[in-house]
PDB file of N, CA and C in Angstrom:
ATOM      1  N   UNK A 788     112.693 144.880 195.982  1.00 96.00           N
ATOM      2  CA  UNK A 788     113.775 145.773 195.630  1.00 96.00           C
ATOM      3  C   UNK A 788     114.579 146.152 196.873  1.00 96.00           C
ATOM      4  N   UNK A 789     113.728 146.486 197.946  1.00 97.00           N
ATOM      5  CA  UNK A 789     114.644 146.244 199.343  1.00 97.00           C
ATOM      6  C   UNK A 789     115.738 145.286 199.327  1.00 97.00           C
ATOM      7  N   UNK A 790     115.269 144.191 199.332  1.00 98.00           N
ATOM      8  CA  UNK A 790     116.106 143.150 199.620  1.00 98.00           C
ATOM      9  C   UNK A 790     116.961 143.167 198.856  1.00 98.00           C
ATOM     10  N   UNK A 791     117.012 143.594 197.779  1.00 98.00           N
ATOM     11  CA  UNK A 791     118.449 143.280 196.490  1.00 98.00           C
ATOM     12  C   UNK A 791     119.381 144.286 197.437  1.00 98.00           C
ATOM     13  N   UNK A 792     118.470 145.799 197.622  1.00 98.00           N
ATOM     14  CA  UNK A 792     119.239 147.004 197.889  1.00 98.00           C
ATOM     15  C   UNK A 792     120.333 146.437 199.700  1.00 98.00           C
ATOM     16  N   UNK A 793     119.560 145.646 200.282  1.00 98.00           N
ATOM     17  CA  UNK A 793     120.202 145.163 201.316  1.00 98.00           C
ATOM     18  C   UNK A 793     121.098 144.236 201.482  1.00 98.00           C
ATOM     19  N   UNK A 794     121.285 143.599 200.201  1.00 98.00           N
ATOM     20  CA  UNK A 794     121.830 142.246 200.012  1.00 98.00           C
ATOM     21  C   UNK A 794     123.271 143.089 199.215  1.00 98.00           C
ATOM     22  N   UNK A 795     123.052 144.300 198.598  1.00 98.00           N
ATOM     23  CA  UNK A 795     124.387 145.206 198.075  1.00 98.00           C
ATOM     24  C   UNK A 795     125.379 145.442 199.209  1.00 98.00           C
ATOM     25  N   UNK A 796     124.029 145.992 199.493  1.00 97.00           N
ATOM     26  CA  UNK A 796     125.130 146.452 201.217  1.00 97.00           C
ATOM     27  C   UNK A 796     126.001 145.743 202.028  1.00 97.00           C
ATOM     28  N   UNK A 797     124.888 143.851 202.170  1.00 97.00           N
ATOM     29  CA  UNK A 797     125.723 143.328 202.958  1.00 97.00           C
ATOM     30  C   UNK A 797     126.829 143.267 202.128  1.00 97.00           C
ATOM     31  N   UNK A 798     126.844 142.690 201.209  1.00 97.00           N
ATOM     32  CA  UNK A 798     127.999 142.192 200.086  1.00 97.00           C
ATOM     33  C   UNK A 798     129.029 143.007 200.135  1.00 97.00           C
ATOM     34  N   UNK A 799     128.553 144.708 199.708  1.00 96.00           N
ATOM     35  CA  UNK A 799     129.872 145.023 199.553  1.00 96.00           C
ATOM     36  C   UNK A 799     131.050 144.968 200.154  1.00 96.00           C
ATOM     37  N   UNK A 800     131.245 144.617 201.401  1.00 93.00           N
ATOM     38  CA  UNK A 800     132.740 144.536 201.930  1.00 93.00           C
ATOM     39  C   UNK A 800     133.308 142.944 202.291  1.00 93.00           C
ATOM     40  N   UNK A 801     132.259 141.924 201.303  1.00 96.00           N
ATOM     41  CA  UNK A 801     133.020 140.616 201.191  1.00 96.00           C
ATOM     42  C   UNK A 801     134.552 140.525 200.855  1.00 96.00           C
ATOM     43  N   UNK A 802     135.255 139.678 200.725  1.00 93.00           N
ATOM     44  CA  UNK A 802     136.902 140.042 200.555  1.00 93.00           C
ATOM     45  C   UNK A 802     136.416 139.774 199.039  1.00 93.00           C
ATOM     46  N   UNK A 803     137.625 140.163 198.507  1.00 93.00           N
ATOM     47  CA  UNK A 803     137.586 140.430 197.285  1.00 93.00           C
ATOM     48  C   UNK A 803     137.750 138.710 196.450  1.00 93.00           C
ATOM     49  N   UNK A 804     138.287 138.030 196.933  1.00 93.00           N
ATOM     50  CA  UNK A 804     138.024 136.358 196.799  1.00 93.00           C
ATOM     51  C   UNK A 804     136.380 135.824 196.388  1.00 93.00           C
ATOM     52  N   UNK A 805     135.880 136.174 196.781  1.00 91.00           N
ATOM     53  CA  UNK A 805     134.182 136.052 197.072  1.00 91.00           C
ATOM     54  C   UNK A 805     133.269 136.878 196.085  1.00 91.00           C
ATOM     55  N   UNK A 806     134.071 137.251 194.974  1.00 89.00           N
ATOM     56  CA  UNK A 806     133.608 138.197 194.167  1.00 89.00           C
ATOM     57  C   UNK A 806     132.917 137.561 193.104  1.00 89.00           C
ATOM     58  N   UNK A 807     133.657 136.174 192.960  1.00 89.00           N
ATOM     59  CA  UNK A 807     132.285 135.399 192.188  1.00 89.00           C
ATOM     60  C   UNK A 807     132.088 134.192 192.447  1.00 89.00           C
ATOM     61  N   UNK A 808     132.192 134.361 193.847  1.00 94.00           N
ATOM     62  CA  UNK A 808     131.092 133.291 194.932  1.00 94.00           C
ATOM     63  C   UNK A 808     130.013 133.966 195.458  1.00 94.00           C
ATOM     64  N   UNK A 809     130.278 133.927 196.796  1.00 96.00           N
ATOM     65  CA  UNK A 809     129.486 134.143 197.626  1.00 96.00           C
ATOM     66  C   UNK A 809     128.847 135.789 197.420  1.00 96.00           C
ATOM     67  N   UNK A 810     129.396 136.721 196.759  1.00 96.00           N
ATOM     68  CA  UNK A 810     129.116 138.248 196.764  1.00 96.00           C
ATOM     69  C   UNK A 810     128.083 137.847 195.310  1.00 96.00           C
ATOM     70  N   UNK A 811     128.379 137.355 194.301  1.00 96.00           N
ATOM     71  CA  UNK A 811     127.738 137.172 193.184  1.00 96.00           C
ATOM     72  C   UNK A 811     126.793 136.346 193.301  1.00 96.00           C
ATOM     73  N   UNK A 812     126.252 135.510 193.843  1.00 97.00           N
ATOM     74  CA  UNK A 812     125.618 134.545 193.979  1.00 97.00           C
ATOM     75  C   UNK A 812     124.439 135.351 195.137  1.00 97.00           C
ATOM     76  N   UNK A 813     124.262 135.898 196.234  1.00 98.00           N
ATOM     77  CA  UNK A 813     124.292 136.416 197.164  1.00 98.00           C
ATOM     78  C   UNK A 813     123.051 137.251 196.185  1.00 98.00           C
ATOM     79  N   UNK A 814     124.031 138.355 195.366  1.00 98.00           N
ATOM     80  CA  UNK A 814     123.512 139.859 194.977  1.00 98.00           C
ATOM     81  C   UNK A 814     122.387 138.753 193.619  1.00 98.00           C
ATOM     82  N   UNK A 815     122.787 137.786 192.736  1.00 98.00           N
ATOM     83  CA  UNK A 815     121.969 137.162 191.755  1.00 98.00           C
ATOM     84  C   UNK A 815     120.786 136.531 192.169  1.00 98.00           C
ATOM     85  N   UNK A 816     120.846 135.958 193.642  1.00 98.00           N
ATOM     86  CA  UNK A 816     119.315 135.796 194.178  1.00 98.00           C
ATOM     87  C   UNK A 816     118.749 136.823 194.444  1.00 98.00           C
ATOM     88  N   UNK A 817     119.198 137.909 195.026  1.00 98.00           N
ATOM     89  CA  UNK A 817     118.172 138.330 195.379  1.00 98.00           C
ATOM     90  C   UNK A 817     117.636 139.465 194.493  1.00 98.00           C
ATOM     91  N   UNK A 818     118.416 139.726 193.087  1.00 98.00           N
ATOM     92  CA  UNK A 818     118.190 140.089 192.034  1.00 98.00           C
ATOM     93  C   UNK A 818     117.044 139.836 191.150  1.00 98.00           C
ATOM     94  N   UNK A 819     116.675 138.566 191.167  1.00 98.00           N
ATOM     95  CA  UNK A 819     115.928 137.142 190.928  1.00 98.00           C
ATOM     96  C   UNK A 819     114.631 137.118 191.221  1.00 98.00           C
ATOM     97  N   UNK A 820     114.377 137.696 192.745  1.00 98.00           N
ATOM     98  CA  UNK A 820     113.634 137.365 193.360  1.00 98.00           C
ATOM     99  C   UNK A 820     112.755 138.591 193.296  1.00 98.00           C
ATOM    100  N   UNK A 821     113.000 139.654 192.809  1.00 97.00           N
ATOM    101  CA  UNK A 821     112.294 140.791 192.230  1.00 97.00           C
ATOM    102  C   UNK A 821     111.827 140.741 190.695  1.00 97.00           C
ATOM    103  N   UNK A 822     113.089 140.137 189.923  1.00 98.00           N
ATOM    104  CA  UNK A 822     112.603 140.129 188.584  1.00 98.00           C
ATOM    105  C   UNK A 822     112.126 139.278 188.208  1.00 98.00           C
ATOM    106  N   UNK A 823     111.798 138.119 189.021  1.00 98.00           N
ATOM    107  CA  UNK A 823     110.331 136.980 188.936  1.00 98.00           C
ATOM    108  C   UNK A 823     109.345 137.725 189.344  1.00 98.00           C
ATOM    109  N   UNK A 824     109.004 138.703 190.258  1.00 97.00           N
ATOM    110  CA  UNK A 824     108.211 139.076 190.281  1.00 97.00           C
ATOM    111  C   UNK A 824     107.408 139.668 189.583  1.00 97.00           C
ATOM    112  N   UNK A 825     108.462 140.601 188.979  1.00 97.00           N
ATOM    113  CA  UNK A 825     107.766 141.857 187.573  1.00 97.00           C
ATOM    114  C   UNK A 825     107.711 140.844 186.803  1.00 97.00           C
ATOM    115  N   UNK A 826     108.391 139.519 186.117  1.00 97.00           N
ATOM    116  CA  UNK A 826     108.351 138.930 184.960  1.00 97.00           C
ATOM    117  C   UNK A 826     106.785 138.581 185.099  1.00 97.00           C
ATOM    118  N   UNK A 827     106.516 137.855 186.383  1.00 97.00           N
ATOM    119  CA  UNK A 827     105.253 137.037 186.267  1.00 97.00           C
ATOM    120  C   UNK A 827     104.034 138.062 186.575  1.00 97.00           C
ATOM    121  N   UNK A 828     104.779 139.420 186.811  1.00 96.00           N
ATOM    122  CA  UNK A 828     103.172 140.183 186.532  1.00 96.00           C
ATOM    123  C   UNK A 828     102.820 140.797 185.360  1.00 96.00           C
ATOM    124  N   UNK A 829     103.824 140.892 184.950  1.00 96.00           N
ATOM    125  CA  UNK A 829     103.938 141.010 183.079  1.00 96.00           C
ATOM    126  C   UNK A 829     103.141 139.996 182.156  1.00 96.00           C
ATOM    127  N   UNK A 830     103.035 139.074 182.645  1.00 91.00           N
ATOM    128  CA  UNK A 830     102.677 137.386 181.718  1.00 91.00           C
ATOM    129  C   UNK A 830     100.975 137.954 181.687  1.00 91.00           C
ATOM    130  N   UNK A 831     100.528 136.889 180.644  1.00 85.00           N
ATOM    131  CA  UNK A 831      98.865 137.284 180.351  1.00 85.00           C
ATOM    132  C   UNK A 831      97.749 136.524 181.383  1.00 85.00           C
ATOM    133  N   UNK A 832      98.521 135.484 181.861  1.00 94.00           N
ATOM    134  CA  UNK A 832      97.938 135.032 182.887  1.00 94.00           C
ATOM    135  C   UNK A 832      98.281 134.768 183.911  1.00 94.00           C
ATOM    136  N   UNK A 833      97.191 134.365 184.894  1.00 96.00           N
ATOM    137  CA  UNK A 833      97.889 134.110 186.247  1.00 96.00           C
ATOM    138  C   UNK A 833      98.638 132.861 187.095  1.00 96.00           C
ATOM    139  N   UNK A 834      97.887 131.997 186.212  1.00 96.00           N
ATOM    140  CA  UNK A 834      98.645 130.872 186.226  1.00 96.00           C
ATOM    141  C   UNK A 834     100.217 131.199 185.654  1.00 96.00           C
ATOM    142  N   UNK A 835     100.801 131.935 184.822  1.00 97.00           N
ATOM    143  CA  UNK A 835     102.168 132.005 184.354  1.00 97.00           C
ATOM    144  C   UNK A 835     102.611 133.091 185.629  1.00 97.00           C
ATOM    145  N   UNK A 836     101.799 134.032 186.275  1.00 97.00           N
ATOM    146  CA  UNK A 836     102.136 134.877 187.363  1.00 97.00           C
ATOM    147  C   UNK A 836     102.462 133.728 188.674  1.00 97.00           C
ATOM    148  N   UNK A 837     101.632 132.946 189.023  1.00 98.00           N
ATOM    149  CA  UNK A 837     102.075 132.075 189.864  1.00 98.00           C
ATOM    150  C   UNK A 837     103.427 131.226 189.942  1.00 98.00           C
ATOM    151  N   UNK A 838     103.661 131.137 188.450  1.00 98.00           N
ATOM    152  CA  UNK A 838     104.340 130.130 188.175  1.00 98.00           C
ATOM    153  C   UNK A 838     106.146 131.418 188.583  1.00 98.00           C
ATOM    154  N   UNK A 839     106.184 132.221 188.409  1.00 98.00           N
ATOM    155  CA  UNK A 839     107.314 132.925 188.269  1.00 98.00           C
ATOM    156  C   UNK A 839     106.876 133.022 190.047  1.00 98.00           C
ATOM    157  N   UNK A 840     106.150 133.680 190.824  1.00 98.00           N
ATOM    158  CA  UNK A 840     106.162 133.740 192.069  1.00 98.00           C
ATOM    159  C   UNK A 840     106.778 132.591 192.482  1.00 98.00           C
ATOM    160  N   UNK A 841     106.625 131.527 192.565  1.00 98.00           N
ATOM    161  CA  UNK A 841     107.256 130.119 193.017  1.00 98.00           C
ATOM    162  C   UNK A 841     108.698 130.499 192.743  1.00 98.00           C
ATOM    163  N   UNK A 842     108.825 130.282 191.316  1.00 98.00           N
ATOM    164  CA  UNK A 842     110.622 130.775 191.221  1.00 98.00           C
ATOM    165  C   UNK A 842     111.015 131.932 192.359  1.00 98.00           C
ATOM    166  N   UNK A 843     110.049 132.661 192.279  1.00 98.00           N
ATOM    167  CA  UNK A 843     110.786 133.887 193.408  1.00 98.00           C
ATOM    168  C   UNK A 843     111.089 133.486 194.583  1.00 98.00           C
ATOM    169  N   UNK A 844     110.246 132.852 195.199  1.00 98.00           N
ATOM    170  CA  UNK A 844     110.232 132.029 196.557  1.00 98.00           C
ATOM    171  C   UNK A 844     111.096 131.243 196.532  1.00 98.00           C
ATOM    172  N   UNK A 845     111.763 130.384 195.633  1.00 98.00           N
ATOM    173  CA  UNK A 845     112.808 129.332 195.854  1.00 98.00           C
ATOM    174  C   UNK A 845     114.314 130.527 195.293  1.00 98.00           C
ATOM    175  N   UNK A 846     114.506 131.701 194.801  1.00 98.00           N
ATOM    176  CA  UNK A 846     115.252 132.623 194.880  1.00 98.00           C
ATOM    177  C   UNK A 846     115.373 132.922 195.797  1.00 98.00           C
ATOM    178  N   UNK A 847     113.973 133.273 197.132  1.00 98.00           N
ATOM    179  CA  UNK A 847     114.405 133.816 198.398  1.00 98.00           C
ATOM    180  C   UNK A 847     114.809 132.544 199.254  1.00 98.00           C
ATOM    181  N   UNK A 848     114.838 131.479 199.136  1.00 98.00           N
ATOM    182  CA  UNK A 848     115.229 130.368 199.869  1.00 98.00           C
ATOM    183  C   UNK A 848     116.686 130.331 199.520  1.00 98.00           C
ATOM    184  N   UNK A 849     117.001 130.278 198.556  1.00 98.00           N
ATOM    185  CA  UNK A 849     118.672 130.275 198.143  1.00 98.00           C
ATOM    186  C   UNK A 849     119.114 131.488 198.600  1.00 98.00           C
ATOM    187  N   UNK A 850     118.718 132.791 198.430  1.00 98.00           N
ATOM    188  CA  UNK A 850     118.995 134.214 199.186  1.00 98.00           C
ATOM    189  C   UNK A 850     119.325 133.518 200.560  1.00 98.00           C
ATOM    190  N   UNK A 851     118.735 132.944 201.763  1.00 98.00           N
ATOM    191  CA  UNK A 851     118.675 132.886 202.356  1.00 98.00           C
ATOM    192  C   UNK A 851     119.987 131.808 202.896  1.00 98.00           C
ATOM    193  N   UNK A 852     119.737 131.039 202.150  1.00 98.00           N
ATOM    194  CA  UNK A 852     121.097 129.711 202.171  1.00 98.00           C
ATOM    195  C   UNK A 852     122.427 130.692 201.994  1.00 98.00           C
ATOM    196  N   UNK A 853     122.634 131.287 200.998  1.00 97.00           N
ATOM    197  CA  UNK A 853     124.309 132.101 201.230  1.00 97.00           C
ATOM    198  C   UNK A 853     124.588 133.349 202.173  1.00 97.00           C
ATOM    199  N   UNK A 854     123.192 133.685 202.648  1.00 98.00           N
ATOM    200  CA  UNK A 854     123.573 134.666 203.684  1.00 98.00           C
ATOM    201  C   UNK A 854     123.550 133.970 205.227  1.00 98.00           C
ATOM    202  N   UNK A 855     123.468 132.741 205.220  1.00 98.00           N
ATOM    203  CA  UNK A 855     123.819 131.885 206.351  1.00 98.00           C
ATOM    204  C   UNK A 855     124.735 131.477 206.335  1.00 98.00           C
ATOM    205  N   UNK A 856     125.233 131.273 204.885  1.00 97.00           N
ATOM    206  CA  UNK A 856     126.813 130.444 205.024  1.00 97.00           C
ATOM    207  C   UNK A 856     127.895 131.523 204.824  1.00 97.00           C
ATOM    208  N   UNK A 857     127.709 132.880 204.357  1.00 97.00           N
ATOM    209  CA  UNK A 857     128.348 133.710 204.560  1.00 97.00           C
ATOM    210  C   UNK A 857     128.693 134.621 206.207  1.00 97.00           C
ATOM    211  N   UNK A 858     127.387 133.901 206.807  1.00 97.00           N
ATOM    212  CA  UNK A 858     127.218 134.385 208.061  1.00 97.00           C
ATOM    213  C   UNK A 858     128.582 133.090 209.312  1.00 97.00           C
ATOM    214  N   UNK A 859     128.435 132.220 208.598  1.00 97.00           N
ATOM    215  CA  UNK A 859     129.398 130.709 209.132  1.00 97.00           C
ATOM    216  C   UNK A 859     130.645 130.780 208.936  1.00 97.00           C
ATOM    217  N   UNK A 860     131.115 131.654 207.170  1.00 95.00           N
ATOM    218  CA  UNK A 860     132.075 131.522 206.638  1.00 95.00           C
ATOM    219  C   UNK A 860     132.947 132.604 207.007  1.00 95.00           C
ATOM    220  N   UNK A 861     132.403 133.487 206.640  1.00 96.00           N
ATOM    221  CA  UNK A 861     133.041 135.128 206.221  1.00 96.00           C
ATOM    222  C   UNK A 861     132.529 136.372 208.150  1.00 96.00           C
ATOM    223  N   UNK A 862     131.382 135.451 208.699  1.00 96.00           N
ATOM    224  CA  UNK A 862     131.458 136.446 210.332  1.00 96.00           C
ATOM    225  C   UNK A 862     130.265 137.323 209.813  1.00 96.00           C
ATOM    226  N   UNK A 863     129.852 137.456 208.625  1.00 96.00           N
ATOM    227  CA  UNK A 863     129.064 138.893 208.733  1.00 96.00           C
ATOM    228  C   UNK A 863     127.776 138.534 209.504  1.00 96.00           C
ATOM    229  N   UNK A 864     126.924 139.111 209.700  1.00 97.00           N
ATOM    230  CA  UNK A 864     125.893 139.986 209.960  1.00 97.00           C
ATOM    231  C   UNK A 864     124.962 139.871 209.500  1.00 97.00           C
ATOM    232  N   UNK A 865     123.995 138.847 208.764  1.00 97.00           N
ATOM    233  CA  UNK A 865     122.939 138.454 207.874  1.00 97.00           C
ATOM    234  C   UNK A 865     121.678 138.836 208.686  1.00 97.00           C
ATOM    235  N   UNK A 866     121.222 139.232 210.028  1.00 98.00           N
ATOM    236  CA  UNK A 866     120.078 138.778 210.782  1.00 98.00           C
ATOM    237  C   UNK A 866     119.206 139.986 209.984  1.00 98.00           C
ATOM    238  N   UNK A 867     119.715 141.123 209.525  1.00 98.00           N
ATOM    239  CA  UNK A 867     118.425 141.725 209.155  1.00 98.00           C
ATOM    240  C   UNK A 867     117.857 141.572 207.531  1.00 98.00           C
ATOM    241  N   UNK A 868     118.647 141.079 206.921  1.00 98.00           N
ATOM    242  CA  UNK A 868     118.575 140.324 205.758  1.00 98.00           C
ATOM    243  C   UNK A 868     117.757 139.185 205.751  1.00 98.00           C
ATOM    244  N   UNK A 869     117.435 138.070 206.722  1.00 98.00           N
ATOM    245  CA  UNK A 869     117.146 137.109 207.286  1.00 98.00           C
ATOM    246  C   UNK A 869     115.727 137.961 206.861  1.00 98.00           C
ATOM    247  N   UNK A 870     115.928 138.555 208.188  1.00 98.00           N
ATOM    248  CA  UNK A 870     114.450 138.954 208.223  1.00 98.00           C
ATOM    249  C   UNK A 870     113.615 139.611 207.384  1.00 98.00           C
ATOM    250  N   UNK A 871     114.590 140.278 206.509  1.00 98.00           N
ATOM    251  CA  UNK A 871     113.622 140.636 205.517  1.00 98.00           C
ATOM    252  C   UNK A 871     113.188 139.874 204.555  1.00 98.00           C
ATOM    253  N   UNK A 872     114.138 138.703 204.215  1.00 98.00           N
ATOM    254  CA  UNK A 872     113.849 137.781 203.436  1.00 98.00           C
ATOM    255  C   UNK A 872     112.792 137.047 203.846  1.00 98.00           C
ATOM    256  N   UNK A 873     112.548 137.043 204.957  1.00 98.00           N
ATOM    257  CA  UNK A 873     111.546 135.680 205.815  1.00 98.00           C
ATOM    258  C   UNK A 873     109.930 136.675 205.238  1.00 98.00           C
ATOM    259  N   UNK A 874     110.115 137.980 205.414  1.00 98.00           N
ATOM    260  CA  UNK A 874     108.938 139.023 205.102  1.00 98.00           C
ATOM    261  C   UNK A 874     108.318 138.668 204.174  1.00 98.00           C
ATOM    262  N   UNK A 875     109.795 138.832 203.096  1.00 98.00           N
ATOM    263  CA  UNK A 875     109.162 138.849 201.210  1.00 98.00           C
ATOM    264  C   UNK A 875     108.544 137.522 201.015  1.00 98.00           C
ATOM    265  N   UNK A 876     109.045 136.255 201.920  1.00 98.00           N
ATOM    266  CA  UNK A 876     108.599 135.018 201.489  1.00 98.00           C
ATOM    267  C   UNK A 876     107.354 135.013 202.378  1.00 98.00           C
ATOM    268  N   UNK A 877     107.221 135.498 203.280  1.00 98.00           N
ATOM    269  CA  UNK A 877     105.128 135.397 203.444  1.00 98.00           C
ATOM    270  C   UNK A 877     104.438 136.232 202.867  1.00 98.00           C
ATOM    271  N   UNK A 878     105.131 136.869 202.269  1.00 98.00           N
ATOM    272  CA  UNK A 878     104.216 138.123 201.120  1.00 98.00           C
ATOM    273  C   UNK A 878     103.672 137.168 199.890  1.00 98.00           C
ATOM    274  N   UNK A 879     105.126 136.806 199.415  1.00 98.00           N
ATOM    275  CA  UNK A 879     104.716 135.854 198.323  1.00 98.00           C
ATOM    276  C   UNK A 879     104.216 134.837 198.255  1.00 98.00           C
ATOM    277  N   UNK A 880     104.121 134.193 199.280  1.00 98.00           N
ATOM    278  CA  UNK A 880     102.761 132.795 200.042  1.00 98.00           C
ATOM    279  C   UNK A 880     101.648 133.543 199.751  1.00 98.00           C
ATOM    280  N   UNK A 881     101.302 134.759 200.722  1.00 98.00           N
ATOM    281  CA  UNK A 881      99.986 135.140 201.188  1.00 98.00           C
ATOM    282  C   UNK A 881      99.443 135.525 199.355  1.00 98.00           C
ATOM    283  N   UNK A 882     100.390 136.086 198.556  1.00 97.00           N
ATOM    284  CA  UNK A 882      99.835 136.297 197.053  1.00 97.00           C
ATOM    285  C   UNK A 882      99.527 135.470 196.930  1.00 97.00           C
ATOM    286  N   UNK A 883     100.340 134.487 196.251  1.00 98.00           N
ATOM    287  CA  UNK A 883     100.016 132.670 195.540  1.00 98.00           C
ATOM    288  C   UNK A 883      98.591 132.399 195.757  1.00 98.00           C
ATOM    289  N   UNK A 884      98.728 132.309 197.067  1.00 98.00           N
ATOM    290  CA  UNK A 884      97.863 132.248 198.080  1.00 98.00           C
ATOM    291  C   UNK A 884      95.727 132.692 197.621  1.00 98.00           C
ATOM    292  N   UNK A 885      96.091 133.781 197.668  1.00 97.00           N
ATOM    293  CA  UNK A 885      94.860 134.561 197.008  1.00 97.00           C
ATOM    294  C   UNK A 885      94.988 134.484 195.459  1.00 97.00           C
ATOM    295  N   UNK A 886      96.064 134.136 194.795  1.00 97.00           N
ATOM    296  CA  UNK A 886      95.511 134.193 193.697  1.00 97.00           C
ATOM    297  C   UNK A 886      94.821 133.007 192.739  1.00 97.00           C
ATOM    298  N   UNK A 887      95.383 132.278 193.777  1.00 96.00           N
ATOM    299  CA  UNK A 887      94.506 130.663 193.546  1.00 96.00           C
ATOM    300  C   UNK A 887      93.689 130.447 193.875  1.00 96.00           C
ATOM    301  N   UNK A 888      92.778 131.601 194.468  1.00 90.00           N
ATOM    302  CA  UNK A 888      91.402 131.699 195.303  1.00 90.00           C
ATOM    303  C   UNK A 888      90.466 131.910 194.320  1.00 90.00           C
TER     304      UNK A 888
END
């Protein structure tokens, strides 16, 4: 939920062009990447919990792809976004991780 809440922030002062590119696309990963989470802890098993974690992880990989090219394109400022994204994706390894244990 951080990360969505940080990914608002960066967004909001994209130009207004980018409103359903890079600002929408941007705010829908990392939207994604929380509500795979709750989806797959919701499910009856864990195998279907794993299976939505993966989606989350390839949400934070695409998170990660437009706040680099917004960082190339548009000048902003992605590094602490970066990093938080890089966080959530060894969180969600280190889960997977144990829950396949």
């Amino acid at each position: 939920m951080t990360l969505a809440e940080m990914c608002y922030g960066l967004t909001r002062d994209f130009p207004r062009d980018e409103l359903y590119g890079l600002t929408s696309q941007t705010r829908r990963a990392s939207v994604s990447i929380a509500a795979n989470i709750a989806e797959g802890y919701g499910r009856e098993s864990t195998g279907s919990y794993i299976q939505f974690l993966r989606i989350a992880q390839g949400s934070c990989k695409e998170l990660e792809t437009h706040v680099m090219l917004s960082e190339r394109v548009l000048g902003v400022d992605g590094a602490k976004v970066l990093e938080q994204s890089e966080t959530v994706g060894k969180m969600l390894r280190g889960l997977i991780k144990s829950l396949q244990e």
